[in-house]
Amino acid sequence: MSQPLDEKTRAIISATVPALKAHGTAITTEMYKRLLSTPAIRDLFNLSHQQDGEQPKALALAVLCYAEHINNLGALGGMVERIAEKHVGLNILPEHYPYVAEALLGAIGHVLGDAATPEIADAWGKAYWFLADILIGREKQIYEEHEGAPGGWAGWRAFRVRSRREETSTIASFELVPVDGGTLFRHKAGQYLSFKLDVPGHDSQRRNYSISSTPGVDHYRISVRRQEGGVVSTWLHDTVQVGDVLQVANPAGDFFLDETSESPVVFLTAGVGLTPVISMLGDLVQASPNRKIHYVYGSDTAALAAFRAEVEELASRGVLAADFFYAKERAPAESPGANTHAGRVTTTWLRENIDRSATYYICGPDSFMRDMVDALRAEHLSAKQIRYEFFGSAADPDLVLSAA
């Protein structure tokens, strides 16, 4: 167990906050440059987030949050859990942590120069290993829970593509079954799978994709949007077919449906952010048919609204209420059992239709999530009623810190 940080160390870390605000991204960019020079470490990362700068920015915000809360680390519990789950999905192990320590401390010295005194280097070394020990301990627990559960496994497991379906012109679904013919770990609705993929011409790649299938079925399903210039999404869409084998880690993630609650549920999503919610919806319909559900979804057009027919069928039977928003349709066609709207989901509409007794599950582009979360907070909903998931590298410090 990590020993508590002493007062002097915490004081030095707190004193570096201004430097982190000024140079945080430069430090983490240099850190990743050092880390990625080691092939065994480079293969653990989603390199697309290096190219667009999202990963260094996200890490800089996380480091800043850590420094700002060094005297109240309890506030970081949610962020630590999220990092641990992400690490487990990527099969990060204790032996990887020294590489990160060397790269981070080296980057601090490189960027801050003479300002990075031996005292500062020593304090950040202690602070890093304090947090690392917490993460290593929590990750060990998760690995053991997975491996010991029915159908669970450690490391990577081979899955075969049993079927694929084009949901829209931009989203394809892949059903995956284990090559070994064994049972499946029952995921929590809303969790994701991590993949180790060998993409020709791009070496080994790591990606996370939300599970869109209902827990308890005999397969996992992922629904992937083709991203312009996206190495892996393009490869999946253009190349991966029935019978192909992919390497998959045990389901992970801290964004999942609270099955113990009986409160109404509002799913508030946009774009491909619907994927974890579709799993939640299937779980609710199956296990809690009397629970009040409101499905709110935004896309550019009806043709781009994945799983629309399934939601419309549920709406037509009165299983749920549904509102579809189409940003690029001036007069959207009527939808069986559902309401259709021209334009995007707005905060005005959200406030006018708020259910103060509901739990909101939000997933979509960062700007969409920020608008929705801010609107719900302004209406004084509790933190437990506002749950959301990040796609890609989260780069909003408040969303990162307060995600439930």
mmCIF file with all atom_site columns, C-alpha atoms in Angstrom, residues 98-222:
data_model
loop_
_atom_site.group_PDB
_atom_site.id
_atom_site.type_symbol
_atom_site.label_atom_id
_atom_site.label_alt_id
_atom_site.label_comp_id
_atom_site.label_asym_id
_atom_site.label_entity_id
_atom_site.label_seq_id
_atom_site.pdbx_PDB_ins_code
_atom_site.Cartn_x
_atom_site.Cartn_y
_atom_site.Cartn_z
_atom_site.occupancy
_atom_site.B_iso_or_equiv
_atom_site.pdbx_formal_charge
_atom_site.auth_seq_id
_atom_site.auth_comp_id
_atom_site.auth_asym_id
_atom_site.auth_atom_id
_atom_site.pdbx_PDB_model_num
ATOM 1   C CA . PRO A 1 98  ? 8.900   2.505   -14.597 1.00 0.00 ? 98  PRO A CA 1
ATOM 2   C CA . TYR A 1 99  ? 9.026   3.487   -18.283 1.00 0.00 ? 99  TYR A CA 1
ATOM 3   C CA . VAL A 1 100 ? 6.384   6.149   -17.671 1.00 0.00 ? 100 VAL A CA 1
ATOM 4   C CA . ALA A 1 101 ? 8.167   7.426   -14.552 1.00 0.00 ? 101 ALA A CA 1
ATOM 5   C CA . GLU A 1 102 ? 11.438  7.842   -16.436 1.00 0.00 ? 102 GLU A CA 1
ATOM 6   C CA . ALA A 1 103 ? 9.737   9.563   -19.357 1.00 0.00 ? 103 ALA A CA 1
ATOM 7   C CA . LEU A 1 104 ? 7.650   11.927  -17.192 1.00 0.00 ? 104 LEU A CA 1
ATOM 8   C CA . LEU A 1 105 ? 10.480  13.014  -14.920 1.00 0.00 ? 105 LEU A CA 1
ATOM 9   C CA . GLY A 1 106 ? 12.805  13.380  -17.890 1.00 0.00 ? 106 GLY A CA 1
ATOM 10  C CA . ALA A 1 107 ? 10.239  15.519  -19.689 1.00 0.00 ? 107 ALA A CA 1
ATOM 11  C CA . ILE A 1 108 ? 9.751   17.779  -16.655 1.00 0.00 ? 108 ILE A CA 1
ATOM 12  C CA . GLY A 1 109 ? 13.484  18.374  -16.516 1.00 0.00 ? 109 GLY A CA 1
ATOM 13  C CA . HIS A 1 110 ? 13.748  18.927  -20.266 1.00 0.00 ? 110 HIS A CA 1
ATOM 14  C CA . VAL A 1 111 ? 10.893  21.448  -20.493 1.00 0.00 ? 111 VAL A CA 1
ATOM 15  C CA . LEU A 1 112 ? 11.407  23.344  -17.238 1.00 0.00 ? 112 LEU A CA 1
ATOM 16  C CA . GLY A 1 113 ? 15.205  23.375  -17.437 1.00 0.00 ? 113 GLY A CA 1
ATOM 17  C CA . ASP A 1 114 ? 16.900  24.921  -14.398 1.00 0.00 ? 114 ASP A CA 1
ATOM 18  C CA . ALA A 1 115 ? 13.492  25.510  -12.803 1.00 0.00 ? 115 ALA A CA 1
ATOM 19  C CA . ALA A 1 116 ? 13.215  21.745  -12.319 1.00 0.00 ? 116 ALA A CA 1
ATOM 20  C CA . THR A 1 117 ? 15.316  21.656  -9.170  1.00 0.00 ? 117 THR A CA 1
ATOM 21  C CA . PRO A 1 118 ? 16.360  18.389  -7.499  1.00 0.00 ? 118 PRO A CA 1
ATOM 22  C CA . GLU A 1 119 ? 13.655  19.043  -4.888  1.00 0.00 ? 119 GLU A CA 1
ATOM 23  C CA . ILE A 1 120 ? 10.967  19.301  -7.568  1.00 0.00 ? 120 ILE A CA 1
ATOM 24  C CA . ALA A 1 121 ? 12.231  16.179  -9.321  1.00 0.00 ? 121 ALA A CA 1
ATOM 25  C CA . ASP A 1 122 ? 12.240  14.268  -6.027  1.00 0.00 ? 122 ASP A CA 1
ATOM 26  C CA . ALA A 1 123 ? 8.723   15.462  -5.119  1.00 0.00 ? 123 ALA A CA 1
ATOM 27  C CA . TRP A 1 124 ? 7.292   14.483  -8.501  1.00 0.00 ? 124 TRP A CA 1
ATOM 28  C CA . GLY A 1 125 ? 9.025   11.126  -8.311  1.00 0.00 ? 125 GLY A CA 1
ATOM 29  C CA . LYS A 1 126 ? 7.328   10.436  -4.984  1.00 0.00 ? 126 LYS A CA 1
ATOM 30  C CA . ALA A 1 127 ? 3.986   11.756  -6.240  1.00 0.00 ? 127 ALA A CA 1
ATOM 31  C CA . TYR A 1 128 ? 4.158   9.630   -9.381  1.00 0.00 ? 128 TYR A CA 1
ATOM 32  C CA . TRP A 1 129 ? 4.893   6.403   -7.529  1.00 0.00 ? 129 TRP A CA 1
ATOM 33  C CA . PHE A 1 130 ? 2.242   7.156   -4.920  1.00 0.00 ? 130 PHE A CA 1
ATOM 34  C CA . LEU A 1 131 ? -0.398  7.318   -7.641  1.00 0.00 ? 131 LEU A CA 1
ATOM 35  C CA . ALA A 1 132 ? 1.169   4.453   -9.603  1.00 0.00 ? 132 ALA A CA 1
ATOM 36  C CA . ASP A 1 133 ? 0.970   2.151   -6.585  1.00 0.00 ? 133 ASP A CA 1
ATOM 37  C CA . ILE A 1 134 ? -2.738  2.978   -6.169  1.00 0.00 ? 134 ILE A CA 1
ATOM 38  C CA . LEU A 1 135 ? -3.388  2.229   -9.838  1.00 0.00 ? 135 LEU A CA 1
ATOM 39  C CA . ILE A 1 136 ? -1.343  -0.974  -9.812  1.00 0.00 ? 136 ILE A CA 1
ATOM 40  C CA . GLY A 1 137 ? -3.279  -2.195  -6.782  1.00 0.00 ? 137 GLY A CA 1
ATOM 41  C CA . ARG A 1 138 ? -6.671  -1.377  -8.261  1.00 0.00 ? 138 ARG A CA 1
ATOM 42  C CA . GLU A 1 139 ? -5.752  -2.858  -11.639 1.00 0.00 ? 139 GLU A CA 1
ATOM 43  C CA . LYS A 1 140 ? -4.642  -6.075  -9.930  1.00 0.00 ? 140 LYS A CA 1
ATOM 44  C CA . GLN A 1 141 ? -8.077  -6.314  -8.316  1.00 0.00 ? 141 GLN A CA 1
ATOM 45  C CA . ILE A 1 142 ? -9.850  -5.821  -11.640 1.00 0.00 ? 142 ILE A CA 1
ATOM 46  C CA . TYR A 1 143 ? -7.649  -8.358  -13.447 1.00 0.00 ? 143 TYR A CA 1
ATOM 47  C CA . GLU A 1 144 ? -8.353  -10.925 -10.736 1.00 0.00 ? 144 GLU A CA 1
ATOM 48  C CA . GLU A 1 145 ? -12.100 -10.194 -10.808 1.00 0.00 ? 145 GLU A CA 1
ATOM 49  C CA . HIS A 1 146 ? -12.169 -10.679 -14.571 1.00 0.00 ? 146 HIS A CA 1
ATOM 50  C CA . GLU A 1 147 ? -10.110 -13.838 -14.632 1.00 0.00 ? 147 GLU A CA 1
ATOM 51  C CA . GLY A 1 148 ? -12.099 -15.390 -11.782 1.00 0.00 ? 148 GLY A CA 1
ATOM 52  C CA . ALA A 1 149 ? -15.543 -14.604 -13.217 1.00 0.00 ? 149 ALA A CA 1
ATOM 53  C CA . PRO A 1 150 ? -17.445 -17.049 -15.456 1.00 0.00 ? 150 PRO A CA 1
ATOM 54  C CA . GLY A 1 151 ? -16.229 -16.556 -19.006 1.00 0.00 ? 151 GLY A CA 1
ATOM 55  C CA . GLY A 1 152 ? -13.565 -14.068 -17.940 1.00 0.00 ? 152 GLY A CA 1
ATOM 56  C CA . TRP A 1 153 ? -9.978  -14.098 -19.133 1.00 0.00 ? 153 TRP A CA 1
ATOM 57  C CA . ALA A 1 154 ? -6.615  -12.382 -18.724 1.00 0.00 ? 154 ALA A CA 1
ATOM 58  C CA . GLY A 1 155 ? -4.606  -10.775 -21.518 1.00 0.00 ? 155 GLY A CA 1
ATOM 59  C CA . TRP A 1 156 ? -5.822  -11.079 -25.099 1.00 0.00 ? 156 TRP A CA 1
ATOM 60  C CA . ARG A 1 157 ? -8.376  -13.614 -26.329 1.00 0.00 ? 157 ARG A CA 1
ATOM 61  C CA . ALA A 1 158 ? -9.055  -14.515 -29.961 1.00 0.00 ? 158 ALA A CA 1
ATOM 62  C CA . PHE A 1 159 ? -12.543 -13.687 -31.265 1.00 0.00 ? 159 PHE A CA 1
ATOM 63  C CA . ARG A 1 160 ? -13.949 -14.514 -34.683 1.00 0.00 ? 160 ARG A CA 1
ATOM 64  C CA . VAL A 1 161 ? -16.246 -12.192 -36.615 1.00 0.00 ? 161 VAL A CA 1
ATOM 65  C CA . ARG A 1 162 ? -19.484 -14.183 -36.845 1.00 0.00 ? 162 ARG A CA 1
ATOM 66  C CA . SER A 1 163 ? -21.390 -11.575 -38.792 1.00 0.00 ? 163 SER A CA 1
ATOM 67  C CA . ARG A 1 164 ? -21.272 -7.958  -39.863 1.00 0.00 ? 164 ARG A CA 1
ATOM 68  C CA . ARG A 1 165 ? -24.054 -5.553  -40.716 1.00 0.00 ? 165 ARG A CA 1
ATOM 69  C CA . GLU A 1 166 ? -24.074 -2.074  -42.205 1.00 0.00 ? 166 GLU A CA 1
ATOM 70  C CA . GLU A 1 167 ? -26.204 -0.053  -39.793 1.00 0.00 ? 167 GLU A CA 1
ATOM 71  C CA . THR A 1 168 ? -25.835 3.123   -41.865 1.00 0.00 ? 168 THR A CA 1
ATOM 72  C CA . SER A 1 169 ? -23.502 4.342   -44.597 1.00 0.00 ? 169 SER A CA 1
ATOM 73  C CA . THR A 1 170 ? -20.969 5.245   -41.900 1.00 0.00 ? 170 THR A CA 1
ATOM 74  C CA . ILE A 1 171 ? -21.541 2.713   -39.078 1.00 0.00 ? 171 ILE A CA 1
ATOM 75  C CA . ALA A 1 172 ? -20.920 -1.049  -39.311 1.00 0.00 ? 172 ALA A CA 1
ATOM 76  C CA . SER A 1 173 ? -21.617 -3.624  -36.605 1.00 0.00 ? 173 SER A CA 1
ATOM 77  C CA . PHE A 1 174 ? -19.463 -6.703  -36.002 1.00 0.00 ? 174 PHE A CA 1
ATOM 78  C CA . GLU A 1 175 ? -20.644 -9.704  -33.965 1.00 0.00 ? 175 GLU A CA 1
ATOM 79  C CA . LEU A 1 176 ? -17.738 -11.438 -32.210 1.00 0.00 ? 176 LEU A CA 1
ATOM 80  C CA . VAL A 1 177 ? -17.603 -14.942 -30.724 1.00 0.00 ? 177 VAL A CA 1
ATOM 81  C CA . PRO A 1 178 ? -14.648 -16.591 -28.927 1.00 0.00 ? 178 PRO A CA 1
ATOM 82  C CA . VAL A 1 179 ? -12.504 -18.845 -31.103 1.00 0.00 ? 179 VAL A CA 1
ATOM 83  C CA . ASP A 1 180 ? -12.029 -21.232 -28.173 1.00 0.00 ? 180 ASP A CA 1
ATOM 84  C CA . GLY A 1 181 ? -15.776 -21.851 -28.017 1.00 0.00 ? 181 GLY A CA 1
ATOM 85  C CA . GLY A 1 182 ? -15.867 -20.950 -24.333 1.00 0.00 ? 182 GLY A CA 1
ATOM 86  C CA . THR A 1 183 ? -18.411 -18.915 -22.440 1.00 0.00 ? 183 THR A CA 1
ATOM 87  C CA . LEU A 1 184 ? -18.501 -15.121 -22.421 1.00 0.00 ? 184 LEU A CA 1
ATOM 88  C CA . PHE A 1 185 ? -17.874 -12.797 -19.509 1.00 0.00 ? 185 PHE A CA 1
ATOM 89  C CA . ARG A 1 186 ? -21.135 -10.946 -18.874 1.00 0.00 ? 186 ARG A CA 1
ATOM 90  C CA . HIS A 1 187 ? -20.288 -7.310  -19.457 1.00 0.00 ? 187 HIS A CA 1
ATOM 91  C CA . LYS A 1 188 ? -22.005 -4.415  -17.734 1.00 0.00 ? 188 LYS A CA 1
ATOM 92  C CA . ALA A 1 189 ? -24.229 -2.558  -20.179 1.00 0.00 ? 189 ALA A CA 1
ATOM 93  C CA . GLY A 1 190 ? -22.230 0.475   -21.300 1.00 0.00 ? 190 GLY A CA 1
ATOM 94  C CA . GLN A 1 191 ? -18.717 -1.025  -21.084 1.00 0.00 ? 191 GLN A CA 1
ATOM 95  C CA . TYR A 1 192 ? -16.240 -1.327  -23.951 1.00 0.00 ? 192 TYR A CA 1
ATOM 96  C CA . LEU A 1 193 ? -13.845 -3.842  -25.478 1.00 0.00 ? 193 LEU A CA 1
ATOM 97  C CA . SER A 1 194 ? -10.183 -3.090  -26.139 1.00 0.00 ? 194 SER A CA 1
ATOM 98  C CA . PHE A 1 195 ? -8.520  -4.505  -29.254 1.00 0.00 ? 195 PHE A CA 1
ATOM 99  C CA . LYS A 1 196 ? -4.957  -5.306  -30.270 1.00 0.00 ? 196 LYS A CA 1
ATOM 100 C CA . LEU A 1 197 ? -5.021  -5.085  -34.046 1.00 0.00 ? 197 LEU A CA 1
ATOM 101 C CA . ASP A 1 198 ? -2.333  -5.720  -36.630 1.00 0.00 ? 198 ASP A CA 1
ATOM 102 C CA . VAL A 1 199 ? -3.197  -3.308  -39.427 1.00 0.00 ? 199 VAL A CA 1
ATOM 103 C CA . PRO A 1 200 ? -1.056  -3.811  -42.563 1.00 0.00 ? 200 PRO A CA 1
ATOM 104 C CA . GLY A 1 201 ? 1.313   -0.891  -42.997 1.00 0.00 ? 201 GLY A CA 1
ATOM 105 C CA . HIS A 1 202 ? 0.524   0.517   -39.551 1.00 0.00 ? 202 HIS A CA 1
ATOM 106 C CA . ASP A 1 203 ? 1.973   -2.069  -37.161 1.00 0.00 ? 203 ASP A CA 1
ATOM 107 C CA . SER A 1 204 ? 0.113   -2.950  -33.971 1.00 0.00 ? 204 SER A CA 1
ATOM 108 C CA . GLN A 1 205 ? -2.783  -0.663  -33.043 1.00 0.00 ? 205 GLN A CA 1
ATOM 109 C CA . ARG A 1 206 ? -4.887  -0.336  -29.873 1.00 0.00 ? 206 ARG A CA 1
ATOM 110 C CA . ARG A 1 207 ? -8.503  0.790   -29.918 1.00 0.00 ? 207 ARG A CA 1
ATOM 111 C CA . ASN A 1 208 ? -11.523 0.773   -27.585 1.00 0.00 ? 208 ASN A CA 1
ATOM 112 C CA . TYR A 1 209 ? -15.048 0.239   -28.903 1.00 0.00 ? 209 TYR A CA 1
ATOM 113 C CA . SER A 1 210 ? -18.224 0.252   -26.837 1.00 0.00 ? 210 SER A CA 1
ATOM 114 C CA . ILE A 1 211 ? -20.195 -2.978  -26.725 1.00 0.00 ? 211 ILE A CA 1
ATOM 115 C CA . SER A 1 212 ? -23.557 -2.403  -28.401 1.00 0.00 ? 212 SER A CA 1
ATOM 116 C CA . SER A 1 213 ? -25.014 -5.865  -27.665 1.00 0.00 ? 213 SER A CA 1
ATOM 117 C CA . THR A 1 214 ? -27.176 -6.734  -24.685 1.00 0.00 ? 214 THR A CA 1
ATOM 118 C CA . PRO A 1 215 ? -25.401 -8.411  -21.737 1.00 0.00 ? 215 PRO A CA 1
ATOM 119 C CA . GLY A 1 216 ? -25.938 -12.152 -21.533 1.00 0.00 ? 216 GLY A CA 1
ATOM 120 C CA . VAL A 1 217 ? -26.153 -12.990 -25.249 1.00 0.00 ? 217 VAL A CA 1
ATOM 121 C CA . ASP A 1 218 ? -23.709 -15.428 -26.866 1.00 0.00 ? 218 ASP A CA 1
ATOM 122 C CA . HIS A 1 219 ? -21.588 -12.750 -28.545 1.00 0.00 ? 219 HIS A CA 1
ATOM 123 C CA . TYR A 1 220 ? -20.220 -9.246  -28.243 1.00 0.00 ? 220 TYR A CA 1
ATOM 124 C CA . ARG A 1 221 ? -21.181 -6.663  -30.834 1.00 0.00 ? 221 ARG A CA 1
ATOM 125 C CA . ILE A 1 222 ? -19.307 -3.475  -31.606 1.00 0.00 ? 222 ILE A CA 1
#
